[in-house]
Short mmCIF file of C-alpha atoms in Angstrom, two decimals:
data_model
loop_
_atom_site.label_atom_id
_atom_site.label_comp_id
_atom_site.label_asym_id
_atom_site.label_seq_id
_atom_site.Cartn_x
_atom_site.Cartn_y
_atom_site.Cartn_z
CA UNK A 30 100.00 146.98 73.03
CA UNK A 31 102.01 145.61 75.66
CA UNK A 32 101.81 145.53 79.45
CA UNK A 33 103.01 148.19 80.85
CA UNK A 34 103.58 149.15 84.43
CA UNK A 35 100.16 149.69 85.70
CA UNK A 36 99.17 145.82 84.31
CA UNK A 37 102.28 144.57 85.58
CA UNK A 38 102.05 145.58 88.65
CA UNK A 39 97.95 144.28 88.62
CA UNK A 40 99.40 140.44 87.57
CA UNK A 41 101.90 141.02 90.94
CA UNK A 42 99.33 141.72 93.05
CA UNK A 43 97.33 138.98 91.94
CA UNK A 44 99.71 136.39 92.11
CA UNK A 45 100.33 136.01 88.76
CA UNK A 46 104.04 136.73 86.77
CA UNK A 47 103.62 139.20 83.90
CA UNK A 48 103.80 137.25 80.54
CA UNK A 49 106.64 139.20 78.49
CA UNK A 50 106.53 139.95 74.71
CA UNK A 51 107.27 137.38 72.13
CA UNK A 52 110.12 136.74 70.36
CA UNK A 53 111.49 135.52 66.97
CA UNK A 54 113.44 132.12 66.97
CA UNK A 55 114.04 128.24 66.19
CA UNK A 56 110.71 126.36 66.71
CA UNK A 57 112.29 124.55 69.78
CA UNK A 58 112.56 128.41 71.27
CA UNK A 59 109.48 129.55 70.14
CA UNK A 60 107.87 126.17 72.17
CA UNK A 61 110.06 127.22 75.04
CA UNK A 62 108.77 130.55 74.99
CA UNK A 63 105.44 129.55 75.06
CA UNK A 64 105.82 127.91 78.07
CA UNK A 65 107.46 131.07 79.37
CA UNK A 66 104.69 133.15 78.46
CA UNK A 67 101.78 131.27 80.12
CA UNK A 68 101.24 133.26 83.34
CA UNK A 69 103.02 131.90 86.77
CA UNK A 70 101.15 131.60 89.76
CA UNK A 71 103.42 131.76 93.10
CA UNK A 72 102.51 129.14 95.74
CA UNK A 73 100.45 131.73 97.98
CA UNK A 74 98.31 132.48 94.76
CA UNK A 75 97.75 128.60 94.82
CA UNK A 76 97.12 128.21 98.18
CA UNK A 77 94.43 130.80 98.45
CA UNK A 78 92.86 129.98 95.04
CA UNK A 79 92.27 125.82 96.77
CA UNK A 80 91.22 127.52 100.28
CA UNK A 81 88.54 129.77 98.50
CA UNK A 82 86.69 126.66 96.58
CA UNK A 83 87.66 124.53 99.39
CA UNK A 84 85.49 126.61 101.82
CA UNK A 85 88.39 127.31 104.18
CA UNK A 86 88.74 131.13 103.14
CA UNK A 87 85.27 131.89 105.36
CA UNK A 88 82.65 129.16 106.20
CA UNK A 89 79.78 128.61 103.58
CA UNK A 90 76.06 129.21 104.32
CA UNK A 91 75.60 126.05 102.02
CA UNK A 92 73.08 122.41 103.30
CA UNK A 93 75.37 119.65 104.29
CA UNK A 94 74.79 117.58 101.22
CA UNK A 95 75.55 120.05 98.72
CA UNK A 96 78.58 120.73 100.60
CA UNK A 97 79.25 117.15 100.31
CA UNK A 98 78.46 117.58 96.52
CA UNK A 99 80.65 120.46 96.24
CA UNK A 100 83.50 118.95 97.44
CA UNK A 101 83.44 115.50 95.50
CA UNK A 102 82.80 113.65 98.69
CA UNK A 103 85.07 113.98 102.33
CA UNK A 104 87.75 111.27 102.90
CA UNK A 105 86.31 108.67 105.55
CA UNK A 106 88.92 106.04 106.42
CA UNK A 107 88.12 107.11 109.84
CA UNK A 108 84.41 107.49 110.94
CA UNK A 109 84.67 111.54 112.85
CA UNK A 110 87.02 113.02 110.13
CA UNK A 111 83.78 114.23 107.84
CA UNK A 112 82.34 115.78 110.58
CA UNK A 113 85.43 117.61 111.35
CA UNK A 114 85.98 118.50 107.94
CA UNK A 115 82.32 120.04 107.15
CA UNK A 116 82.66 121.83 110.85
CA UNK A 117 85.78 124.03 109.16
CA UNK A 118 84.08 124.41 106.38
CA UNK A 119 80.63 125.56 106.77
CA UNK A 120 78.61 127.98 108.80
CA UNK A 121 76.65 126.99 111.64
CA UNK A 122 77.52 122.70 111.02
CA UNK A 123 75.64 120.76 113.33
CA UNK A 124 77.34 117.23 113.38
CA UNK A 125 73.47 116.19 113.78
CA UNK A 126 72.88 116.86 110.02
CA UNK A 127 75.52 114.69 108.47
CA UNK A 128 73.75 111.92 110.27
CA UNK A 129 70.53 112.40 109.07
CA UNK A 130 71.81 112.42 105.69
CA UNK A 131 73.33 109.44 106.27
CA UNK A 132 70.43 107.81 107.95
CA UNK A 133 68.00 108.76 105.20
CA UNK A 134 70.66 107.27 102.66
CA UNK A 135 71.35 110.59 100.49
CA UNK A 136 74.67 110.23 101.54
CA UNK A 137 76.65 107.18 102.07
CA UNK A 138 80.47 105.51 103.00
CA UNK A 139 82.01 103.76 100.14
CA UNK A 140 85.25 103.04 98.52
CA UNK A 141 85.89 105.48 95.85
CA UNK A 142 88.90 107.99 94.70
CA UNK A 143 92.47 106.32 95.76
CA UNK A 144 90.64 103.52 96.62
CA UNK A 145 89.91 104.67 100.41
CA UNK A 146 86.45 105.10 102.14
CA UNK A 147 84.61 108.15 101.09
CA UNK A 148 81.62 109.96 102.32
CA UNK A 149 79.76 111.02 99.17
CA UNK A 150 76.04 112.05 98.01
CA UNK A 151 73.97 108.79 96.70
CA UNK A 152 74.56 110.23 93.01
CA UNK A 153 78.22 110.34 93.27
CA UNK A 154 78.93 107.08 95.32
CA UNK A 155 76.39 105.62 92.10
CA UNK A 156 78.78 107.37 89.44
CA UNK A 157 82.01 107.37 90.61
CA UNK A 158 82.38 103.97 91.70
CA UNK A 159 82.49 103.18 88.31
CA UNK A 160 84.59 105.81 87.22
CA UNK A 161 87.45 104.19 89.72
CA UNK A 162 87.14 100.67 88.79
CA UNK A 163 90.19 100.68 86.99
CA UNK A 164 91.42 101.92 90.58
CA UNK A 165 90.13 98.01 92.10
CA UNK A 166 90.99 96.00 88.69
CA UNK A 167 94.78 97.38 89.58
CA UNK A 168 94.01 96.22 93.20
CA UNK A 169 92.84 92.83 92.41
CA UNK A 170 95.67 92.13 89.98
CA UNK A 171 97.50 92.44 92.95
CA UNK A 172 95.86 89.11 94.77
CA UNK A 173 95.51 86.92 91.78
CA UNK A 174 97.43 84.25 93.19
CA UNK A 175 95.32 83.95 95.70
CA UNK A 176 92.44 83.27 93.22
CA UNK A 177 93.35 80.63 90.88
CA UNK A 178 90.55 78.32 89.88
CA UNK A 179 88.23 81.67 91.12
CA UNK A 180 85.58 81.87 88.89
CA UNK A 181 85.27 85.87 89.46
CA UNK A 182 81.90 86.36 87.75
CA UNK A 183 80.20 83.89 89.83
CA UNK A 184 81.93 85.30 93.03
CA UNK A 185 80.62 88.57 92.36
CA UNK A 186 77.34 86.85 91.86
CA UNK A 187 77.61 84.89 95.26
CA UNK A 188 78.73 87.90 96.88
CA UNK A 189 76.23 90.14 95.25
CA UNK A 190 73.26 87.64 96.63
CA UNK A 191 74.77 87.64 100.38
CA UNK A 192 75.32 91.47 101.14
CA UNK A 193 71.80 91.73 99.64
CA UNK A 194 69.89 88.94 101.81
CA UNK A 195 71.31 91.62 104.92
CA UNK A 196 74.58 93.52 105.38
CA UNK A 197 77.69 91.31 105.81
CA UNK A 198 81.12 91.89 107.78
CA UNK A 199 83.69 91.33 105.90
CA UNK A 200 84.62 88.04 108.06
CA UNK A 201 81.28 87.07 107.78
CA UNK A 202 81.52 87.38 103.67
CA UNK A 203 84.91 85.46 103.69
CA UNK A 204 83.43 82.93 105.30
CA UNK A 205 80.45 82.22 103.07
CA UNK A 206 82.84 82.64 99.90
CA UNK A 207 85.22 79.89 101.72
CA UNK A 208 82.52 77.48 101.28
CA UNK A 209 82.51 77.51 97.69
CA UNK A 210 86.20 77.88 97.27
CA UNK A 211 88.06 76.32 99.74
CA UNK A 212 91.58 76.36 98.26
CA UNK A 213 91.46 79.93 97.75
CA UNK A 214 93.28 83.23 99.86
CA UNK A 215 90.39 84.11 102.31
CA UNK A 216 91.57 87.89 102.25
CA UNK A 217 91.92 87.23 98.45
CA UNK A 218 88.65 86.09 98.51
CA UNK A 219 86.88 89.15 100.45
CA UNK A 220 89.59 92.33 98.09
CA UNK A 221 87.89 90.45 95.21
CA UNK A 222 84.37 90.67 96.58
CA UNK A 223 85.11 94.36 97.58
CA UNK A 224 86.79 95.07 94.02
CA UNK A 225 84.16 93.85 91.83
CA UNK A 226 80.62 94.77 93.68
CA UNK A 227 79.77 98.73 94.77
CA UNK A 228 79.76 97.78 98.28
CA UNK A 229 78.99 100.76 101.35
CA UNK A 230 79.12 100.68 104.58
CA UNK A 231 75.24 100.87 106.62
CA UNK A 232 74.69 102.67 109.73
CA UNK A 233 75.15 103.12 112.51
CA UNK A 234 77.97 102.55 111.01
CA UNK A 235 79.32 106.24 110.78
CA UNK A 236 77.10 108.04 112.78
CA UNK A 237 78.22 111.00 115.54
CA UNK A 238 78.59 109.81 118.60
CA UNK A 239 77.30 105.93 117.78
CA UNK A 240 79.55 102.61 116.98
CA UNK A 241 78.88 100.29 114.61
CA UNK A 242 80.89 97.52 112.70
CA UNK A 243 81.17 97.28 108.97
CA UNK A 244 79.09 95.70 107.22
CA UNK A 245 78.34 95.88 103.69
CA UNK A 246 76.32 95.70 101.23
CA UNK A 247 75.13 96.66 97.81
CA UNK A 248 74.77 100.78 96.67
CA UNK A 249 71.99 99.92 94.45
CA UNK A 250 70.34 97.69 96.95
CA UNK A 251 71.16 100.13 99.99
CA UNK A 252 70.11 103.40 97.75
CA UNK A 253 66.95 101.19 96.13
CA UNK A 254 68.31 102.96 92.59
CA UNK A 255 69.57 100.94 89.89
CA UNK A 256 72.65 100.74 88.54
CA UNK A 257 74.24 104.27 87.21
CA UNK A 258 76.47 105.29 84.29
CA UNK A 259 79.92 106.16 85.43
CA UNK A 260 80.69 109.38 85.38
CA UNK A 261 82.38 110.63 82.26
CA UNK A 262 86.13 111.53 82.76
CA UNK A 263 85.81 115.17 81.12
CA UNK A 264 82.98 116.03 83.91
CA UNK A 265 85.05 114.56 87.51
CA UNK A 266 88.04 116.75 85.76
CA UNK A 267 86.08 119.74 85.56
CA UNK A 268 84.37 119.38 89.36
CA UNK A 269 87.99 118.28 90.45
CA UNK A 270 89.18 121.74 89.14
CA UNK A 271 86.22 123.53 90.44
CA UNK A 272 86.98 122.01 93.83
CA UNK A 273 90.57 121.78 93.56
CA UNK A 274 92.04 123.71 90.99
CA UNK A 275 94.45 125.23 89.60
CA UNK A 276 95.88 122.01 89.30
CA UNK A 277 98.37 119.60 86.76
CA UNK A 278 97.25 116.25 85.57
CA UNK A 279 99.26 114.75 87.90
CA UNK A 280 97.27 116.64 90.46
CA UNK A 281 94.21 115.34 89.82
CA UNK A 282 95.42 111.56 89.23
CA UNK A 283 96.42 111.48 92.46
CA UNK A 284 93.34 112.60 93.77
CA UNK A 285 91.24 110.22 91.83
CA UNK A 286 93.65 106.97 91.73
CA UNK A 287 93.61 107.42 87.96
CA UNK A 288 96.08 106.87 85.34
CA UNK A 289 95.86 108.31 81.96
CA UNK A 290 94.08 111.75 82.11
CA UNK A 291 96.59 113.74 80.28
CA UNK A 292 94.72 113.04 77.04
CA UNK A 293 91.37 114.25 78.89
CA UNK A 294 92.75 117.53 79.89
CA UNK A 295 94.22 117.97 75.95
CA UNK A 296 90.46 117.74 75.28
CA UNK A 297 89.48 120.01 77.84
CA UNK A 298 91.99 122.17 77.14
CA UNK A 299 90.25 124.78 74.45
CA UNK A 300 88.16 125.45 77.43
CA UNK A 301 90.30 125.93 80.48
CA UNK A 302 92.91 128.76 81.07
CA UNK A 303 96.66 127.31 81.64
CA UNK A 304 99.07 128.85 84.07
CA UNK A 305 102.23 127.42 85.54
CA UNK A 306 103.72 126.92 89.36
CA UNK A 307 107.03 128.22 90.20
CA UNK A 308 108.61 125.19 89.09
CA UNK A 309 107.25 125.28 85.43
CA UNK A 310 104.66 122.58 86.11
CA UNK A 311 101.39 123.48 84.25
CA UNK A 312 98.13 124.23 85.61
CA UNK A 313 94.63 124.01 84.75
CA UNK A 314 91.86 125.62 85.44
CA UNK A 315 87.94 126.64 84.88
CA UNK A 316 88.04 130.41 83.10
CA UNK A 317 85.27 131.56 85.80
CA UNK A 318 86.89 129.50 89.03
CA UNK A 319 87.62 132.06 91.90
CA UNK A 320 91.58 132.90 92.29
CA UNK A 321 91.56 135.44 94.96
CA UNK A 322 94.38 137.93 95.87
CA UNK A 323 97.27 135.95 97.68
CA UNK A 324 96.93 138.03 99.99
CA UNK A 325 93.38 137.56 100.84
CA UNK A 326 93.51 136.85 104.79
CA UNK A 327 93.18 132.83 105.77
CA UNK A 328 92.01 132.06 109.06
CA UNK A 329 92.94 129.48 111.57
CA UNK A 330 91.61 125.88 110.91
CA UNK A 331 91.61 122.87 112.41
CA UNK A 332 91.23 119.67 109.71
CA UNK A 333 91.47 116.35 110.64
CA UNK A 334 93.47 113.60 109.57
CA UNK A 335 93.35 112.66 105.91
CA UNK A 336 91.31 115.90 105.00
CA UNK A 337 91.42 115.80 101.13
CA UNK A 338 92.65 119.23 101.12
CA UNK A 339 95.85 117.73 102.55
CA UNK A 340 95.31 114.65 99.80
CA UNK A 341 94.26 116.47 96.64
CA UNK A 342 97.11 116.98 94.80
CA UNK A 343 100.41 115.48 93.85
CA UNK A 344 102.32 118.47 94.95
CA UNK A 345 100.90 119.42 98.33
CA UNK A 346 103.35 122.86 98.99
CA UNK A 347 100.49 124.95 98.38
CA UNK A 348 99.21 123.91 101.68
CA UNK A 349 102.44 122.06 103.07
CA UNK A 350 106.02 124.30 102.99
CA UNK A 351 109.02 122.09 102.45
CA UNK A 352 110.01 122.99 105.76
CA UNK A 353 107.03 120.99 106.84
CA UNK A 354 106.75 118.04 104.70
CA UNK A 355 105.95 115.01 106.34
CA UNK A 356 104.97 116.77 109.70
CA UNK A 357 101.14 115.71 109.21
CA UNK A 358 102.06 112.35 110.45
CA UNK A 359 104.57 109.67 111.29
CA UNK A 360 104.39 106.29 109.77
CA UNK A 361 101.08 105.14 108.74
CA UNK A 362 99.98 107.74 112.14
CA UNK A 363 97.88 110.95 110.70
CA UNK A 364 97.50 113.55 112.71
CA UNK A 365 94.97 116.57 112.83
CA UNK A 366 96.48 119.43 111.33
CA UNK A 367 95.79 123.19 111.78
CA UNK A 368 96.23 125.92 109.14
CA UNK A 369 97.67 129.58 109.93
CA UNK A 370 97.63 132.13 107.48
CA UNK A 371 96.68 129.39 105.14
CA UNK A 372 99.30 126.81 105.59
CA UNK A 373 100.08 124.06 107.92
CA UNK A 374 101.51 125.16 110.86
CA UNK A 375 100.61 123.18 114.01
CA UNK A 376 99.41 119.48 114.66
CA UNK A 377 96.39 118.81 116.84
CA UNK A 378 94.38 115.68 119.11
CA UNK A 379 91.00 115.81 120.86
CA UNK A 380 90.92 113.89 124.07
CA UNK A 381 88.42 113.55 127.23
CA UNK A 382 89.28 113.99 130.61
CA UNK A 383 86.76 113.12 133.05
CA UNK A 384 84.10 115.96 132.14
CA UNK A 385 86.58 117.85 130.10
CA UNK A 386 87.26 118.01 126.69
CA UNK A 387 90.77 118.88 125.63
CA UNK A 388 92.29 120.33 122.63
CA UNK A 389 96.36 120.17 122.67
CA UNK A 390 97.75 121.86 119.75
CA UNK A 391 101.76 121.18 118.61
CA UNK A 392 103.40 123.91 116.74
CA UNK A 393 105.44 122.67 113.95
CA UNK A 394 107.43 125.96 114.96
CA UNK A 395 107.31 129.44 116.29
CA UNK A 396 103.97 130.80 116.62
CA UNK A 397 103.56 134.33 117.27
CA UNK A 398 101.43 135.55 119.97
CA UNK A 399 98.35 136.88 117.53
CA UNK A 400 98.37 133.53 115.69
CA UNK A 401 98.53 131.28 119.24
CA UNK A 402 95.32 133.52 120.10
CA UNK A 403 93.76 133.13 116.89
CA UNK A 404 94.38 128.93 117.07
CA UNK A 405 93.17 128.84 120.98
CA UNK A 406 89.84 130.84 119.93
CA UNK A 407 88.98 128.25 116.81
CA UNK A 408 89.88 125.75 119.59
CA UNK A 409 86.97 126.61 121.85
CA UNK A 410 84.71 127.40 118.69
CA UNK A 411 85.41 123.22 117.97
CA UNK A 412 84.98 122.42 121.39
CA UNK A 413 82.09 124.08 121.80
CA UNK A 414 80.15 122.95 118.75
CA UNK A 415 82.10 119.36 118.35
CA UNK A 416 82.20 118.09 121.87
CA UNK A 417 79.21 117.47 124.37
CA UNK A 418 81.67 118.10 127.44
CA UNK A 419 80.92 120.38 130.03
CA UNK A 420 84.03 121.84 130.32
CA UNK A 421 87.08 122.13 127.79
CA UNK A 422 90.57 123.06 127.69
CA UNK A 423 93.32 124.15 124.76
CA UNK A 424 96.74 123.43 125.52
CA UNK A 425 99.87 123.97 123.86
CA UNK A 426 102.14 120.99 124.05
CA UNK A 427 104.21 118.09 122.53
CA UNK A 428 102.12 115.41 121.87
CA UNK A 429 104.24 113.68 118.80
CA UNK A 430 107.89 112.87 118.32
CA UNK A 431 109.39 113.35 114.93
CA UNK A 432 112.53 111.65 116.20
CA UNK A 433 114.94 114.39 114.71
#
């Protein structure tokens, strides 16, 4: 029985392109048809499918760590971004609570997924440390000729033995590994330390509201757990997609610094449910995952620079228009950005002012009166909760220069 108007009209509402009828032909049309017939889901369908499991839809009633969990760790390059992150994300954050995770060491900064600092649970900065390796083999490659007559093993050994005597800046680790091999790269010297041991960064390093230099040392030794199996390909796809999803391979490798998943999604595959973007790109996703009505309302958020939501996938329009590609920064410069009605739409910067605290927000273009009020009322909620000021301000102004 086919489709007829009342389930087409259903699919539109949902998002999702009504699949036609098939048709007879040469196997090279009948392949092309099935592409045709998986279902299409338009860019709105996408964005409020990743808002919904990225907690952005309404803010979660959910404990800091197993928000953490839940989100396959918050991108750290920067020390406040997690913070920031969790406060858009769940109900009632206190920035208090991500520290005392962090000082009771079930959650810790390490290098993980596209090789950048990550704030992740114990268990995961254990697991998928391994699962990236390849990610820091690639990297090393990169130095070798800053290595030759290295003897890696033992360096790792050396290395291993410092950063567990006490935690180690990176200068001071170069240093030490100087002494043994004077010849060497000193920077080629400390990627290779960095590459082949689990190293995290200790507090206070990370902490709200403290400073603190890096130093390093060991997971196991920081964690006091031994060494962990890395997690299994076929499982970080399926919590990517539960986090992420509906999303292509090429989605996920970018959001992992992986090459070579296709062959773990064909496995997958008898599980999942397949749709396609507007483009004809295939999607994944989990059967049960949530893929809410596009036009399920999306409030105003503010996310900070590097949030993953903004890194998660190889094609970001389902959070970034066209119109606004490459407005979330200039140069190696990130900026906060703030979602309206789901998408980017403005760029934002937290400074102090004597005893106030000041929000400026830059529209990326016209803003409409409702929205501006929407925005300025987040703003205070972020002052309010993310600022010990007395006073605040939000201000609407021109803070960057795209130079066009």
């Amino acid at each position: 029985m086919g489709a007829g108007p009342f389930a087409s009209a259903v699919l539109r509402t949902v998002g999702v392109s009504p699949v036609p009828p098939p048709c007879r032909g040469s196997p090279r049309t009948l392949r092309t048809m099935a592409a045709t017939n998986t279902p299409v889901l338009s860019t709105r369908a996408l964005n409020r499918a990743t808002l919904e499991r990225q907690l952005l839809l309404r803010r979660a009633a959910v404990p800091v760590r197993e928000a953490v969990g839940l989100l396959v760790g918050l991108q750290a390059q920067n020390t406040r971004p997690p913070y920031f992150q969790l406060f858009s994300r769940l109900e009632g954050f206190d920035p208090a609570a991500l520290s005392a995770l962090m000082e009771s060491r079930e959650v810790v900064r390490i290098v993980t997924l596209r090789s950048t600092i990550h704030t992740h649970t114990a268990e995961d900065a254990l697991t998928l440390r391994p699962l990236v390796q390849p990610a820091r083999d690639r990297e090393l490659h990169m130095f070798r000729s800053g290595l030759t007559g290295v003897d890696l093993d033992r360096l790792a050994s050396l290395a291993r033995e410092l950063v567990e005597e006490r935690p180690r800046t990176m200068k001071e680790l170069r240093e030490e590994l100087l002494v043994h091999w004077p010849d060497a790269d000193p920077r080629a010297l400390a990627v290779a330390a960095r590459c082949r041991l689990p190293l995290v960064q200790v507090t206070p390093r990370g902490l709200w509201g403290r400073s603190g230099q890096v130093a390093l040392t060991t997971a196991e030794h920081w964690l006091d757990r031994p060494p962990q199996p890395a997690a299994t390909p076929d499982a970080t796809v399926l919590r990517y997609l539960r986090a992420f999803g509906p999303a292509s391979v090429k989605d996920m490798q970018t959001w992992a610094g992986l090459t070579r998943m296709r062959e773990v999604f064909d496995r997958l595959r008898p599980g999942l449910v397949t749709f396609r973007d507007e483009h004809g790109v295939e999607l994944f996703d989990l059967p049960d995952a949530p893929r809410p009505d596009p036009g399920t309302p999306a409030p105003a958020r503010f996310l900070p620079e590097f949030d993953n939501l903004l890194l998660g996938h190889a094609d970001r329009t389902r959070v970034i228009t066209p119109a606004f590609k490459g407005r979330n920064g200039v140069g190696n410069q990130s900026y906060g950005t703030v979602l309206a009605d789901g998408f980017l739409a403005a760029l934002w910067r937290l400074d102090a002012t004597g005893d106030t605290a000041v929000v400026t927000v830059q529209a990326l273009g016209r803003l409409d009166r409702a929205t501006r009020e929407e925005i300025t009322r987040e703003a205070v909620e972020l002052l309010t909760v993310m600022s010990p000021a007395p006073a605040y301000d939000v201000r609407f102004a021109t803070f960057v220069d795209f130079e066009d």
